[in-house]
């Protein structure tokens, strides 16, 4: 998938656990894991805003686009 989720990077920088972040954002740890592992199909702006508020970062710190490898290698 060309969208890469960097929540784990921000968690490490903030020395915060997944459970603590989930509690502070107001989502379940299971839903946060789905998002963190790049398996989510969508994210609500309210959730993204809450993540940014708690982690004190910008949306671009959490999400980035990388082109897909179309060469078949």
Short mmCIF file of N, CA and C in Angstrom, two decimals:
data_model
loop_
_atom_site.label_atom_id
_atom_site.label_comp_id
_atom_site.label_asym_id
_atom_site.label_seq_id
_atom_site.Cartn_x
_atom_site.Cartn_y
_atom_site.Cartn_z
N UNK A 1 0.85 -1.19 0.00
CA UNK A 1 0.00 0.00 0.00
C UNK A 1 0.89 1.23 0.00
N UNK A 2 0.57 2.22 -0.81
CA UNK A 2 1.45 3.38 -0.91
C UNK A 2 1.38 4.35 0.27
N UNK A 3 0.39 4.21 1.15
CA UNK A 3 0.33 5.06 2.34
C UNK A 3 0.99 4.30 3.49
N UNK A 4 2.01 4.91 4.07
CA UNK A 4 2.75 4.30 5.17
C UNK A 4 2.35 5.01 6.46
N UNK A 5 2.04 4.25 7.49
CA UNK A 5 1.62 4.79 8.78
C UNK A 5 2.80 4.70 9.73
N UNK A 6 3.17 5.83 10.32
CA UNK A 6 4.35 5.91 11.19
C UNK A 6 3.98 6.15 12.65
N UNK A 7 2.86 5.62 13.09
CA UNK A 7 2.46 5.81 14.48
C UNK A 7 3.49 5.18 15.42
N UNK A 8 4.04 4.03 15.05
CA UNK A 8 5.01 3.38 15.92
C UNK A 8 6.27 4.24 16.11
N UNK A 9 6.65 4.98 15.08
CA UNK A 9 7.81 5.88 15.20
C UNK A 9 7.51 6.98 16.22
N UNK A 10 6.32 7.57 16.10
CA UNK A 10 5.96 8.64 17.04
C UNK A 10 5.79 8.11 18.46
N UNK A 11 5.26 6.89 18.60
CA UNK A 11 5.14 6.29 19.93
C UNK A 11 6.52 6.13 20.56
N UNK A 12 7.48 5.67 19.79
CA UNK A 12 8.84 5.50 20.31
C UNK A 12 9.45 6.85 20.69
N UNK A 13 9.24 7.85 19.86
CA UNK A 13 9.78 9.19 20.16
C UNK A 13 9.17 9.77 21.43
N UNK A 14 7.90 9.48 21.66
CA UNK A 14 7.21 10.02 22.84
C UNK A 14 7.28 9.08 24.04
N UNK A 15 7.93 7.92 23.84
CA UNK A 15 8.05 6.92 24.90
C UNK A 15 6.67 6.59 25.49
N UNK A 16 5.74 6.26 24.59
CA UNK A 16 4.35 6.00 24.96
C UNK A 16 3.97 4.62 24.46
N UNK A 17 3.12 3.93 25.22
CA UNK A 17 2.66 2.61 24.80
C UNK A 17 1.41 2.73 23.93
N UNK A 18 1.13 1.67 23.19
CA UNK A 18 -0.07 1.62 22.35
C UNK A 18 -1.31 1.76 23.23
N UNK A 19 -1.33 1.07 24.35
CA UNK A 19 -2.49 1.13 25.26
C UNK A 19 -2.71 2.53 25.80
N UNK A 20 -1.64 3.21 26.18
CA UNK A 20 -1.76 4.58 26.69
C UNK A 20 -2.27 5.52 25.61
N UNK A 21 -1.74 5.39 24.40
CA UNK A 21 -2.20 6.23 23.29
C UNK A 21 -3.68 5.97 22.99
N UNK A 22 -4.07 4.71 22.95
CA UNK A 22 -5.47 4.37 22.68
C UNK A 22 -6.38 4.98 23.73
N UNK A 23 -6.00 4.88 25.01
CA UNK A 23 -6.81 5.47 26.08
C UNK A 23 -6.93 6.98 25.92
N UNK A 24 -5.83 7.63 25.62
CA UNK A 24 -5.83 9.09 25.53
C UNK A 24 -6.56 9.59 24.28
N UNK A 25 -6.54 8.79 23.21
CA UNK A 25 -7.24 9.18 21.98
C UNK A 25 -8.72 8.82 22.05
N UNK A 26 -9.05 7.76 22.79
CA UNK A 26 -10.44 7.35 22.92
C UNK A 26 -10.84 6.29 21.91
N UNK A 27 -9.89 5.45 21.50
CA UNK A 27 -10.20 4.32 20.62
C UNK A 27 -9.68 3.04 21.28
N UNK A 28 -10.13 1.91 20.80
CA UNK A 28 -9.69 0.66 21.39
C UNK A 28 -8.25 0.36 20.95
N UNK A 29 -7.51 -0.36 21.79
CA UNK A 29 -6.16 -0.77 21.36
C UNK A 29 -6.19 -1.60 20.08
N UNK A 30 -7.24 -2.41 19.90
CA UNK A 30 -7.34 -3.22 18.67
C UNK A 30 -7.49 -2.33 17.44
N UNK A 31 -8.33 -1.29 17.52
CA UNK A 31 -8.49 -0.38 16.38
C UNK A 31 -7.22 0.42 16.13
N UNK A 32 -6.53 0.79 17.19
CA UNK A 32 -5.27 1.51 17.01
C UNK A 32 -4.23 0.59 16.35
N UNK A 33 -4.22 -0.68 16.72
CA UNK A 33 -3.29 -1.63 16.10
C UNK A 33 -3.58 -1.79 14.62
N UNK A 34 -4.86 -1.83 14.24
CA UNK A 34 -5.22 -1.92 12.82
C UNK A 34 -4.67 -0.71 12.07
N UNK A 35 -4.84 0.46 12.64
CA UNK A 35 -4.33 1.67 12.01
C UNK A 35 -2.80 1.68 11.99
N UNK A 36 -2.20 1.35 13.11
CA UNK A 36 -0.74 1.37 13.25
C UNK A 36 -0.05 0.41 12.29
N UNK A 37 -0.67 -0.73 12.05
CA UNK A 37 -0.07 -1.74 11.19
C UNK A 37 -0.42 -1.58 9.72
N UNK A 38 -1.10 -0.49 9.37
CA UNK A 38 -1.39 -0.19 7.98
C UNK A 38 -2.50 -1.03 7.37
N UNK A 39 -3.34 -1.63 8.21
CA UNK A 39 -4.44 -2.46 7.69
C UNK A 39 -5.76 -1.71 7.60
N UNK A 40 -5.79 -0.46 8.05
CA UNK A 40 -7.02 0.33 8.02
C UNK A 40 -7.33 0.77 6.59
N UNK A 41 -8.59 0.77 6.24
CA UNK A 41 -9.03 1.25 4.92
C UNK A 41 -9.28 2.76 4.95
N UNK A 42 -9.53 3.30 6.14
CA UNK A 42 -9.84 4.72 6.28
C UNK A 42 -9.52 5.16 7.70
N UNK A 43 -9.39 6.46 7.88
CA UNK A 43 -9.23 7.03 9.21
C UNK A 43 -10.05 8.32 9.26
N UNK A 44 -10.80 8.47 10.31
CA UNK A 44 -11.59 9.70 10.47
C UNK A 44 -10.68 10.87 10.82
N UNK A 45 -11.04 12.02 10.33
CA UNK A 45 -10.25 13.21 10.64
C UNK A 45 -10.25 13.49 12.13
N UNK A 46 -11.34 13.18 12.81
CA UNK A 46 -11.39 13.41 14.26
C UNK A 46 -10.38 12.51 14.98
N UNK A 47 -10.23 11.27 14.48
CA UNK A 47 -9.24 10.36 15.07
C UNK A 47 -7.84 10.85 14.76
N UNK A 48 -7.60 11.26 13.52
CA UNK A 48 -6.29 11.78 13.13
C UNK A 48 -5.94 13.02 13.95
N UNK A 49 -6.90 13.89 14.14
CA UNK A 49 -6.68 15.10 14.94
C UNK A 49 -6.36 14.75 16.39
N UNK A 50 -7.07 13.77 16.94
CA UNK A 50 -6.81 13.35 18.32
C UNK A 50 -5.42 12.74 18.45
N UNK A 51 -5.02 11.93 17.46
CA UNK A 51 -3.67 11.35 17.48
C UNK A 51 -2.62 12.46 17.46
N UNK A 52 -2.83 13.44 16.60
CA UNK A 52 -1.88 14.55 16.49
C UNK A 52 -1.83 15.36 17.79
N UNK A 53 -2.98 15.56 18.40
CA UNK A 53 -3.02 16.32 19.65
C UNK A 53 -2.25 15.60 20.75
N UNK A 54 -2.51 14.31 20.91
CA UNK A 54 -1.87 13.54 21.97
C UNK A 54 -0.37 13.39 21.70
N UNK A 55 -0.01 13.12 20.45
CA UNK A 55 1.40 12.91 20.11
C UNK A 55 2.15 14.22 19.83
N UNK A 56 1.42 15.34 19.83
CA UNK A 56 2.00 16.65 19.55
C UNK A 56 2.80 16.63 18.24
N UNK A 57 2.07 16.31 17.17
CA UNK A 57 2.70 16.20 15.86
C UNK A 57 1.72 16.65 14.78
N UNK A 58 2.16 16.63 13.56
CA UNK A 58 1.34 16.97 12.40
C UNK A 58 0.90 15.69 11.71
N UNK A 59 -0.22 15.73 10.94
CA UNK A 59 -0.66 14.53 10.22
C UNK A 59 0.44 13.93 9.33
N UNK A 60 1.27 14.78 8.74
CA UNK A 60 2.36 14.29 7.90
C UNK A 60 3.43 13.54 8.67
N UNK A 61 3.47 13.70 9.99
CA UNK A 61 4.39 12.92 10.80
C UNK A 61 3.89 11.50 10.97
N UNK A 62 2.59 11.30 10.81
CA UNK A 62 1.98 9.98 11.01
C UNK A 62 1.74 9.23 9.71
N UNK A 63 1.51 9.95 8.63
CA UNK A 63 1.17 9.34 7.35
C UNK A 63 2.10 9.87 6.26
N UNK A 64 2.56 8.98 5.41
CA UNK A 64 3.32 9.43 4.24
C UNK A 64 2.99 8.53 3.05
N UNK A 65 3.17 9.08 1.88
CA UNK A 65 2.90 8.36 0.64
C UNK A 65 4.21 7.89 0.04
N UNK A 66 4.26 6.63 -0.33
CA UNK A 66 5.40 6.08 -1.04
C UNK A 66 4.88 5.38 -2.28
N UNK A 67 5.48 5.63 -3.43
CA UNK A 67 4.99 5.00 -4.66
C UNK A 67 5.14 3.48 -4.58
N UNK A 68 4.18 2.80 -5.21
CA UNK A 68 4.24 1.34 -5.25
C UNK A 68 5.30 0.91 -6.24
N UNK A 69 5.92 -0.23 -5.95
CA UNK A 69 6.91 -0.80 -6.86
C UNK A 69 6.15 -1.53 -7.96
N UNK A 70 6.16 -0.96 -9.16
CA UNK A 70 5.42 -1.57 -10.27
C UNK A 70 6.34 -2.34 -11.22
N UNK A 71 7.60 -2.48 -10.83
CA UNK A 71 8.54 -3.20 -11.70
C UNK A 71 8.44 -4.70 -11.54
N UNK A 72 7.74 -5.16 -10.52
CA UNK A 72 7.57 -6.60 -10.30
C UNK A 72 8.73 -7.24 -9.56
N UNK A 73 9.63 -6.44 -9.05
CA UNK A 73 10.79 -6.98 -8.32
C UNK A 73 10.52 -7.07 -6.85
#
